[in-house]
Coordinates of C-alpha atoms and ligand atoms in Angstrom, one line a residue:
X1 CA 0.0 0.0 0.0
X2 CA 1.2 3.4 -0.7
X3 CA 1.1 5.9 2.1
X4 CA 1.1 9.8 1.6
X5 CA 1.9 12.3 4.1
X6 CA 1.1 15.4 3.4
X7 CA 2.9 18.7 5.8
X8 CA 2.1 22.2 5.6
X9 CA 2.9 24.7 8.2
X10 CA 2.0 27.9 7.5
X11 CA 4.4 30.1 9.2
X12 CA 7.0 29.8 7.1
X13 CA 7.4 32.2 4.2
X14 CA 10.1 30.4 2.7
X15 CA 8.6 26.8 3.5
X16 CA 12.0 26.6 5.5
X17 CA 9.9 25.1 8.7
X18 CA 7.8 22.5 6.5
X19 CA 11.3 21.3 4.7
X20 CA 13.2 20.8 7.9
X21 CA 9.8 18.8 9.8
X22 CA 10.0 16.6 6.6
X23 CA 13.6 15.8 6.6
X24 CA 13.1 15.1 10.5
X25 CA 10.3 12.7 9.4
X26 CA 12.4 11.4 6.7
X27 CA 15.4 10.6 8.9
X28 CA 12.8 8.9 11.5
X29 CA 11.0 6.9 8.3
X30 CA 14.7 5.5 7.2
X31 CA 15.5 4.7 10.8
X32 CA 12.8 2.5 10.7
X33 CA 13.2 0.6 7.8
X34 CA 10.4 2.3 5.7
X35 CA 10.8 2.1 2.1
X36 CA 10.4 5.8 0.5
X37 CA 9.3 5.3 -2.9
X38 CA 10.1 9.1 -4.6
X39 CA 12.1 12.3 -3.1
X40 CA 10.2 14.3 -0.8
X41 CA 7.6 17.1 -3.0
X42 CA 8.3 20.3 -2.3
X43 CA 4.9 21.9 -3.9
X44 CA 4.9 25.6 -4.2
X45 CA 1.2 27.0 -4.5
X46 CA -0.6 30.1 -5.6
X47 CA 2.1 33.0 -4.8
X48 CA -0.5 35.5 -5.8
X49 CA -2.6 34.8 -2.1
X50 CA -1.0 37.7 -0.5
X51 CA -2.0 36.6 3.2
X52 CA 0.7 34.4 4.8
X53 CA -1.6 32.1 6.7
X54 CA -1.9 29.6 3.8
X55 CA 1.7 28.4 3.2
X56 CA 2.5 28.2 -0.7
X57 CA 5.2 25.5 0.3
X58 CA 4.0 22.5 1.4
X59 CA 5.5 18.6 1.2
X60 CA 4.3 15.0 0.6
X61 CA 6.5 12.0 1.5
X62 CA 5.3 8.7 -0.5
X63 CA 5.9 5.3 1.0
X64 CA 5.2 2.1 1.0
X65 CA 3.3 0.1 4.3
X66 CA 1.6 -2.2 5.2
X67 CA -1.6 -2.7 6.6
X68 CA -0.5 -2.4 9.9
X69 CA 0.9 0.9 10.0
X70 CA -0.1 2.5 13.5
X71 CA 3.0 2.4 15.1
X72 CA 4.5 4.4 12.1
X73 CA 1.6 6.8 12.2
X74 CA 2.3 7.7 15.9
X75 CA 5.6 8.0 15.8
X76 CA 4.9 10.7 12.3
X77 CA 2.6 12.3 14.4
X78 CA 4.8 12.4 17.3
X79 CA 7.2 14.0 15.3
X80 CA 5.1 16.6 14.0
X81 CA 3.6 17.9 17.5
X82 CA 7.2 18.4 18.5
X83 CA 7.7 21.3 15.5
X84 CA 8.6 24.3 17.7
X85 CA 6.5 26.8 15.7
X86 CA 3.4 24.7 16.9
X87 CA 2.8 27.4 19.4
X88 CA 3.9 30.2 17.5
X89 CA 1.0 31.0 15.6
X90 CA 2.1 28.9 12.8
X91 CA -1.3 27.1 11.0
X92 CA 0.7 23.6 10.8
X93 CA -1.4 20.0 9.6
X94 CA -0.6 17.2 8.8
X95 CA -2.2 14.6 6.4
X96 CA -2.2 10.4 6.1
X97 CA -3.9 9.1 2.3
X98 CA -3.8 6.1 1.7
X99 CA -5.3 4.7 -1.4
X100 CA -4.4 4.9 -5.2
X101 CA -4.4 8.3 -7.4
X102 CA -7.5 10.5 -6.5
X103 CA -8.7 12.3 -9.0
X104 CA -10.6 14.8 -6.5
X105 CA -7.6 15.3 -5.3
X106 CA -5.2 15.8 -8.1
X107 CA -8.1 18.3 -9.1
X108 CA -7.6 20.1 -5.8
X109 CA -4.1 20.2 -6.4
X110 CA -4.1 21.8 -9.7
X111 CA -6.5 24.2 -8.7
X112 CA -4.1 25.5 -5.7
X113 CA -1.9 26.4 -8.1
X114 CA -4.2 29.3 -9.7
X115 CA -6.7 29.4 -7.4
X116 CA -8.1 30.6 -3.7
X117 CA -8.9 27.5 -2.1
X118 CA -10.7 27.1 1.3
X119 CA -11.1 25.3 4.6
X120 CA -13.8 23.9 3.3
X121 CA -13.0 22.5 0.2
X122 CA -10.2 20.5 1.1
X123 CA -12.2 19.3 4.1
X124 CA -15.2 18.1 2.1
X125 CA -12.3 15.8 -0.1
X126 CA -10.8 15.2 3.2
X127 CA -14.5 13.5 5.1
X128 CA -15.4 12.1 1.5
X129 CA -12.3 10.2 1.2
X130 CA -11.6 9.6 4.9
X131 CA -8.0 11.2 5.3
X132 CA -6.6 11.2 8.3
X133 CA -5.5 14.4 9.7
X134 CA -4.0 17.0 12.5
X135 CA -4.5 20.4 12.2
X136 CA -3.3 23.4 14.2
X137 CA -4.1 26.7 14.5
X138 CA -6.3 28.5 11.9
X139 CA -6.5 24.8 10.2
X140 CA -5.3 26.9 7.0
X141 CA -2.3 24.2 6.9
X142 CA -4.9 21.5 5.3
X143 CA -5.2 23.2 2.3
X144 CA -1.5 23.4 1.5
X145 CA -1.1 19.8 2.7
X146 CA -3.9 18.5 0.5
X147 CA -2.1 20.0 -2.4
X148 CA 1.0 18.5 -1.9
X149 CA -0.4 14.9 -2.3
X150 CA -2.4 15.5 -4.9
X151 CA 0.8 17.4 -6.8
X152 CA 2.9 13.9 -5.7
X153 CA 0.3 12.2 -7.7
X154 CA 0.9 13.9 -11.1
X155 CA 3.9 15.3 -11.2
X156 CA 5.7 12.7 -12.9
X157 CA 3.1 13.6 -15.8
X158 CA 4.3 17.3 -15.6
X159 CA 7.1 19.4 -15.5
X160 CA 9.3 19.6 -12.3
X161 CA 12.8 20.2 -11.1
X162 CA 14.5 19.5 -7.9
X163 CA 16.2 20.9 -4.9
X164 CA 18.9 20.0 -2.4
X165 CA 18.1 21.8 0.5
X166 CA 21.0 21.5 3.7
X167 CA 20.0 22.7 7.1
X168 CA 22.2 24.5 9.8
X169 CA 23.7 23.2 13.1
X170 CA 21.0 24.1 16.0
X171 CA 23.5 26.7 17.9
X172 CA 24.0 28.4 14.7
X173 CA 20.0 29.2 13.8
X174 CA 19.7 32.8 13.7
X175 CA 23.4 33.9 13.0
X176 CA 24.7 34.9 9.7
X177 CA 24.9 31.9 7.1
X178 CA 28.8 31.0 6.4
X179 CA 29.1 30.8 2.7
X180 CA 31.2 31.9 0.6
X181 CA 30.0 34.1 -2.2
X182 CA 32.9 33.5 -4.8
X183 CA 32.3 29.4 -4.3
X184 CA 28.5 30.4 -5.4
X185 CA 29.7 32.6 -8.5
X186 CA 31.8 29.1 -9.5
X187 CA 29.4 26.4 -8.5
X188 CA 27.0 28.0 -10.8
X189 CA 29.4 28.9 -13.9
X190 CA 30.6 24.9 -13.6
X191 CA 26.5 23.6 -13.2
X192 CA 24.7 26.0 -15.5
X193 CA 22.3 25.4 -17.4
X194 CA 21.3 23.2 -15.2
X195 CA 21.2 24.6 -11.9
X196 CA 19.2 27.9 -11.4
X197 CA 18.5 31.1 -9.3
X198 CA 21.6 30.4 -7.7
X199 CA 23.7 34.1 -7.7
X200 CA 21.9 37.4 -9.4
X201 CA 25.0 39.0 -11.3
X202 CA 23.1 42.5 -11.6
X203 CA 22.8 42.6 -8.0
X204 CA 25.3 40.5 -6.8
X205 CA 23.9 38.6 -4.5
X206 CA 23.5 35.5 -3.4
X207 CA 20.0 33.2 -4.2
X208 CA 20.8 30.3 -2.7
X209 CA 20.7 31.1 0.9
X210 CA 17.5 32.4 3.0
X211 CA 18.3 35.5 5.3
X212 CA 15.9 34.5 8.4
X213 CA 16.2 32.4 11.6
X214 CA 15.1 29.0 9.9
X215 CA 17.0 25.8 9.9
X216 CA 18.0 25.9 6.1
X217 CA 21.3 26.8 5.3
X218 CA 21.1 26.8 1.6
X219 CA 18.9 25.5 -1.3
X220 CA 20.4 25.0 -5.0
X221 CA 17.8 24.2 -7.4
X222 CA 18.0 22.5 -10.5
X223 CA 17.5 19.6 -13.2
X224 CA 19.4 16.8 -11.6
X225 CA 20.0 15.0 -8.2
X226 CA 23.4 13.9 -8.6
X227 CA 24.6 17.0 -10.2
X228 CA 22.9 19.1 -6.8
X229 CA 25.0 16.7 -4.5
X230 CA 27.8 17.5 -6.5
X231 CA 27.5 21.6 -6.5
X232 CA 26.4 22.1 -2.5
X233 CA 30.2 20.1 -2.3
X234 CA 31.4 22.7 -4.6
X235 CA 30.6 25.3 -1.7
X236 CA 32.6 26.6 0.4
X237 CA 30.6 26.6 3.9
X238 CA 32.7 27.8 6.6
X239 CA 30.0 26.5 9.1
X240 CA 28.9 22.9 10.4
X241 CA 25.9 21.1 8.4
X242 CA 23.4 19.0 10.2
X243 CA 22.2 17.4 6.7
X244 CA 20.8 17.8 3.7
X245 CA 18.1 16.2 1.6
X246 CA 17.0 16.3 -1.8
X247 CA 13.5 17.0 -2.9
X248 CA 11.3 17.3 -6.3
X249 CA 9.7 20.1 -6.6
X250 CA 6.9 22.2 -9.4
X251 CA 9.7 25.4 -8.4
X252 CA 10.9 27.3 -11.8
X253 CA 8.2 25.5 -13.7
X254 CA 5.7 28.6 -14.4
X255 CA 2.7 25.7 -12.8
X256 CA 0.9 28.6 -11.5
X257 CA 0.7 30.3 -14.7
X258 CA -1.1 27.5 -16.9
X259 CA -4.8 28.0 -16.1
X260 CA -6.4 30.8 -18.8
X261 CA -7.8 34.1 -16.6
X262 CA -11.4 34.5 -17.8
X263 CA -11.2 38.4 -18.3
X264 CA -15.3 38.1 -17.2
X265 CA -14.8 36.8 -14.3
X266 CA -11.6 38.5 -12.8
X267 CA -10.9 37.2 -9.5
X268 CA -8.7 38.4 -6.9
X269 CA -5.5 36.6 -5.7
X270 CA -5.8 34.1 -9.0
X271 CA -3.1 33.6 -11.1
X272 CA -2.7 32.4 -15.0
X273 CA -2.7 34.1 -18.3
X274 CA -4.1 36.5 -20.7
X275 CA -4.0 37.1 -24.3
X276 CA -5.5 40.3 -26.0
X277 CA -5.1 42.8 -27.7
X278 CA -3.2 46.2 -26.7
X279 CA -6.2 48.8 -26.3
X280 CA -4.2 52.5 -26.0
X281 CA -0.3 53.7 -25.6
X282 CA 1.0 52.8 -22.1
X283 CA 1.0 55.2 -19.2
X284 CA 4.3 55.1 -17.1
X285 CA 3.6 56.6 -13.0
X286 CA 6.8 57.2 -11.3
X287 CA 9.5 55.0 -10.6
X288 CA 8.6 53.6 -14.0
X289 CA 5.9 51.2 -13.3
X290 CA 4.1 51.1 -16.6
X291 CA 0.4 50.6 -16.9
X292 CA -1.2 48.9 -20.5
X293 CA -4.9 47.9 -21.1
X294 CA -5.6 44.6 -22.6
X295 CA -8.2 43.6 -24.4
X296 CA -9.0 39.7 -24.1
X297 CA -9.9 38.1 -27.8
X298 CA -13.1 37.7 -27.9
X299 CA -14.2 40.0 -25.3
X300 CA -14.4 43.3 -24.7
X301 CA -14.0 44.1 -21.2
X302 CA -10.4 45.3 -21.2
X303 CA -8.9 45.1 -17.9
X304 CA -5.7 47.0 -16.9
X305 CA -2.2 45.5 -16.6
X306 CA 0.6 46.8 -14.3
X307 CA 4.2 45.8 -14.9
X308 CA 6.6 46.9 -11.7
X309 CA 10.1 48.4 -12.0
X310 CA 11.4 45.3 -10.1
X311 CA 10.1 43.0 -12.7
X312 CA 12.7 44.9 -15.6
X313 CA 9.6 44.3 -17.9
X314 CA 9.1 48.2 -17.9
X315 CA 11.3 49.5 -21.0
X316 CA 9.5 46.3 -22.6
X317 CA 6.1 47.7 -21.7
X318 CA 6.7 51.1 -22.7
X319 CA 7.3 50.2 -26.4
X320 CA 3.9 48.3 -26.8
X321 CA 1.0 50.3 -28.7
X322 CA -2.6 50.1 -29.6
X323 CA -2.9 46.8 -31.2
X324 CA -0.4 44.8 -30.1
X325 CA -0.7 41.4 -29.3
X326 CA 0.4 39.8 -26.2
X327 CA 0.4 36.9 -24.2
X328 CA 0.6 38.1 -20.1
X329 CA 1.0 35.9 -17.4
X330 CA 0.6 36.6 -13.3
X331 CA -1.5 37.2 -10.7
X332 CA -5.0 39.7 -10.2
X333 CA -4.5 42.1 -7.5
X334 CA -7.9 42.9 -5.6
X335 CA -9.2 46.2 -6.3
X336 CA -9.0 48.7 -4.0
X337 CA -11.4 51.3 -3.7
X338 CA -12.7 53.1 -7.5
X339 CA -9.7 51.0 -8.6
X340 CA -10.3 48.2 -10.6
X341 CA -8.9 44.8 -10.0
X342 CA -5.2 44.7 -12.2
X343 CA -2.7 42.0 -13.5
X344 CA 0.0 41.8 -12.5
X345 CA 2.3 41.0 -14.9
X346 CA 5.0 38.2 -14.4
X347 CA 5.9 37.5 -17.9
X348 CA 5.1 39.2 -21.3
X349 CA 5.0 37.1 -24.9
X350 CA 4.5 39.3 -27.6
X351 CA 2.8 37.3 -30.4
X352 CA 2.2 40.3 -32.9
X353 CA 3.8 43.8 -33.4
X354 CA 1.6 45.9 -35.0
X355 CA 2.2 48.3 -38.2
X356 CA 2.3 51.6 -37.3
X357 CA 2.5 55.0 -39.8
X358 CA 3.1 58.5 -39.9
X359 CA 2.2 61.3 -42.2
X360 CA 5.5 63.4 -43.4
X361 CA 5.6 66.3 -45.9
X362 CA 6.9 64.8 -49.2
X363 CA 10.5 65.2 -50.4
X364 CA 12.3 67.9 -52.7
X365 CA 13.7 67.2 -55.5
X366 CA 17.2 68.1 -53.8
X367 CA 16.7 65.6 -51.5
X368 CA 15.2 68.0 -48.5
X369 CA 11.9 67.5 -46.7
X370 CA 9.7 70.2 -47.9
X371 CA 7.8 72.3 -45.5
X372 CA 4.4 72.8 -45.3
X373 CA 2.8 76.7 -46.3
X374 CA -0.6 75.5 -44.5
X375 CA -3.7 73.9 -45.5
X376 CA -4.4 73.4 -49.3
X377 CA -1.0 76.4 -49.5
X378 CA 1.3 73.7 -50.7
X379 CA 4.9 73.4 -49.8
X380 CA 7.7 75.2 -50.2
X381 CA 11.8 73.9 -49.6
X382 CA 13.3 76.0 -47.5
X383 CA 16.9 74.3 -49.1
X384 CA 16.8 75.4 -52.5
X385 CA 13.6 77.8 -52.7
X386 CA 11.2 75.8 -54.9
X387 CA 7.7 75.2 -54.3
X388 CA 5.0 72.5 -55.2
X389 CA 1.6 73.1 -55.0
X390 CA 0.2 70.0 -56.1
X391 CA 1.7 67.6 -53.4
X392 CA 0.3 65.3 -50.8
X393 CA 1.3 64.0 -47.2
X394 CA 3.4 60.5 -47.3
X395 CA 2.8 57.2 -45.2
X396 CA 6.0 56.3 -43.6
X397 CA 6.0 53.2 -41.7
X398 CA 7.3 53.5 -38.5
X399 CA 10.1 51.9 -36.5
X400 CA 9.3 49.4 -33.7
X401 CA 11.6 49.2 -31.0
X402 CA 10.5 46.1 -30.4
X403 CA 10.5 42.3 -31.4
X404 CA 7.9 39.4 -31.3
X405 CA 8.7 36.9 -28.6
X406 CA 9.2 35.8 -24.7
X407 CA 10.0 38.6 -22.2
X408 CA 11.2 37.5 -19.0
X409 CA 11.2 39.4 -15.2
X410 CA 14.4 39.3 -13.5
X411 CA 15.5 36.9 -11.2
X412 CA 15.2 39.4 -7.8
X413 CA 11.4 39.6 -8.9
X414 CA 11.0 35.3 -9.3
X415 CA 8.8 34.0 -7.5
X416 CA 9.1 30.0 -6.4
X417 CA 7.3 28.9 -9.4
X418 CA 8.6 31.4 -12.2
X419 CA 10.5 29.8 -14.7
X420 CA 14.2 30.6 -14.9
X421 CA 15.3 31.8 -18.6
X422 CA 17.8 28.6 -18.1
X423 CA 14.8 26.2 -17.6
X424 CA 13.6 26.7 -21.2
X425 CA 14.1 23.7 -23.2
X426 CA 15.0 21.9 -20.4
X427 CA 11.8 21.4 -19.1
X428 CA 11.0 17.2 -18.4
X429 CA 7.9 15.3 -18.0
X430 CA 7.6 11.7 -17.9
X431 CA 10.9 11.2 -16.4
X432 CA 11.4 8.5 -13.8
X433 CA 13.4 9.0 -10.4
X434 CA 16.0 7.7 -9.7
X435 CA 16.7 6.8 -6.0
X436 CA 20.2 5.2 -6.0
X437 CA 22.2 7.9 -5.2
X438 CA 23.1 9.6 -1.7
X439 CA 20.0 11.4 -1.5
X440 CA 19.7 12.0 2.2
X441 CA 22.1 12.6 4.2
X442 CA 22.5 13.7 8.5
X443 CA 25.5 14.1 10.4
X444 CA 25.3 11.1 13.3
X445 CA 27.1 13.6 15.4
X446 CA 24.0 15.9 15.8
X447 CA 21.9 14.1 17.0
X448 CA 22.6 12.1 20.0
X449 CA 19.7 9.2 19.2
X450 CA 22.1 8.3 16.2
X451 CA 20.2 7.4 12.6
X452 CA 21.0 4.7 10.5
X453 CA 19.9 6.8 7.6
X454 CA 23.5 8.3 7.4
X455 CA 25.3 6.9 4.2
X456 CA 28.7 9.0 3.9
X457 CA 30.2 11.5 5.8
X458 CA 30.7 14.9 3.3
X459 CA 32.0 16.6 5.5
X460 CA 35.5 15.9 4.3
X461 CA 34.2 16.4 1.1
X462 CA 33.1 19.9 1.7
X463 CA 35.5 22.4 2.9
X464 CA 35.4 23.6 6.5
X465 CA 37.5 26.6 7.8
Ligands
ZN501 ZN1 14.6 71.6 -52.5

């Protein structure tokens, strides 16, 4: 029988909290013998949800059990009750499925993606299909950990990537992270294409580590398990390593941006994408952000699309004009007020520039634009004095400064899901784990109970000051 535990706890902005409870869980699963049958999930949700109380990071562990599988349960749930945000106003839950593939749930799943999900909903899937759960705080945590085992059920059928994610000696939570930034620049010249987000060159800075108090040290994302293993050794980490453990993961896919907005039914916090036709010449407000109305083929409710200076999609948006036409991806921000609900935009696809013409005074014979004596006067060249009455205005076509095709936000404006320029053409479905390599790894010496999951010691592979 397959077993899926789905985790969400929804403190954690960066999902930091929900990773490090599931590599706990997974060092505990290992210990006892229990046969994981893929790499942890890591499913990133909706971004566009601006509250924090439902967590867009969530995990699923898949095993295999048998029928008597209470002990195992207790000892997960055991596990879980001990997070330390439990009383911290953190929305945590916890979720046992067993069963084949749901479609309900896969539904659900997809739907979390692009959608505002309730309570409710995943509750009524939950009593239908008789989950088992724990849920703390707001119960929020349900919806999140829902998703992730319906996402473990078809994300071999879509596109995913993964991430090695190592976690920080206890007495160092809280201090600076000890990495060192040149080893980043390196490890992701020597991996590229097929790591990502690792180092923003415009800004130099660092992507791979998290700023706050949380257990992870670093993340590197990417195409390939063994190649992760092999770039967190290429960093230099002048500070002790509890573990790490690799996940899957829908990150850098664009999932969230697959579902078609219906430009009738604009609702707040969903995410997707448009296409339509440019309405009238952008406005630009300071700092930049640029403002375009779109109007959806085959409707005409236009609805108004902002593109932030953070994004670097403004000098992009500035060149469009009336007629354009674009595909636009992100999420609708709730209107406030007399203002109308607004896309914002995460991505901009250009399908078709439009043609556009001005009217000039015709040409002298010398080679001179003539100028104009006023209406029905003619024109007269002010170069070499002659003068044509019988003349007309000229079409010119006009330059665009712009070309048909993909336009990308930078990497400081990425969300979780936003698909790195490197991902493209790189993208996998159908592909089949493979769990043969070192994928889970903890340090015996921190933790005093010992774990038999421990496989190699890195840490004379990685270089400590
Ligand atoms: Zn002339």
């Amino acid at each position: 029988m397959i077993l899926y535990i789905g985790l969400d706890d929804t403190d954690s902005r960066e999902g930091g909290c929900t990773t490090y409870l599931a590599y706990r869980l997974v060092d505990f699963l290992l210990s006892e013998g229990v046969e994981i049958l893929d790499y942890p999930l890591l499913a990133r949700l909706n971004p566009n949800i601006p509250w924090k109380t439902r967590g867009n990071g969530a995990v699923c562990i898949k095993v295999a059990v048998d029928d008597d599988m209470q002990d195992l349960k207790d000892g997960i749930v055991s596990i879980f009750k001990d997070n330390p945000h439990m009383n911290y106003g953190a929305d945590p839950a916890l979720l046992f499925y067993t069963g084949s593939t749901n479609k309900d749930i896969i539904h659900f799943a997809e739907r979390a993606l692009y959608d505002v999900l309730s309570n409710e909903s995943a509750l009524s899937i939950i009593n239908k299909y008789g989950l088992e759960y724990y849920a703390y705080g707001s119960t929020q945590g349900i919806v999140g950990a829902l998703a992730s085992i319906g996402t473990s059920m078809y994300i071999d059928n879509a596109d995913y990537t993964y991430e090695i994610i190592a976690y920080r000696l206890r007495e160092n939570y809280g201090r600076p992270r000890m990495i060192d930034e040149t080893s980043v620049i390196d490890m992701d010249r020597s991996t590229e294409p097929y790591t990502f987000n690792n180092y923003d060159y415009k800004h130099k800075r660092v992507l791979i580590a998290p700023h706050g108090p949380d257990p992870v040290l670093c993340g590197i994302r990417g195409e390939d398990p063994e190649l992760l293993i092999k770039a967190l050794r290429m960093l230099e980490i002048k500070e002790g390593m509890e573990g790490y453990m690799l996940f899957k993961s829908n990150q850098g896919t664009d999932a969230h941006l697959q579902h078609a907005i219906d430009a009738n039914d604009l609702r707040a916090y969903t995410s997707g994408y448009i296409v339509g036709r440019v309405v009238d010449d952008p406005k630009v407000i300071k700092k930049g952000h640029t403002f375009f109305e779109l109007e959806p083929l085959g409707s005409s409710n236009s609805i108004v699309c902002a593109v932030y200076e953070p994004t670097g999609l403004c000098s992009i948006a500035q060149r469009l004009r009336n007629d354009d036409i674009l595909e636009v991806g992100g999420g609708v921000r709730d209107g406030k007020d007399i203002h109308q609900k607004v896309l914002n935009v995460e991505y901009i696809m250009v399908l078709k520039v439009a043609e556009k013409y001005i009217y000039m005074n015709p040409a002298c014979t010398c080679g001179k634009r003539l100028k104009s004596e006023g209406k029905n006067k003619g024109y007269s060249c002010k170069h070499c004095g002659c003068s044509i009455v019988d003349a007309s205005k000229v079409r010119v076509r006009v330059h665009r400064d712009i070309k048909e095709g993909l336009y990308l936000t930078d990497p400081k404006a990425h969300r979780h899901l936003t698909k790195p320029l490197r991902r493209y053409m790189l993208d996998k479905h159908r592909l089949r784990s493979r769990l043969d390599i070192e994928w889970f790894y903890r340090d015996s010496s921190s933790n005093k109970n010992g774990s038999k999951a421990l496989r190699i010691d890195i840490r004379d592979r990685i270089k400590y000051s």
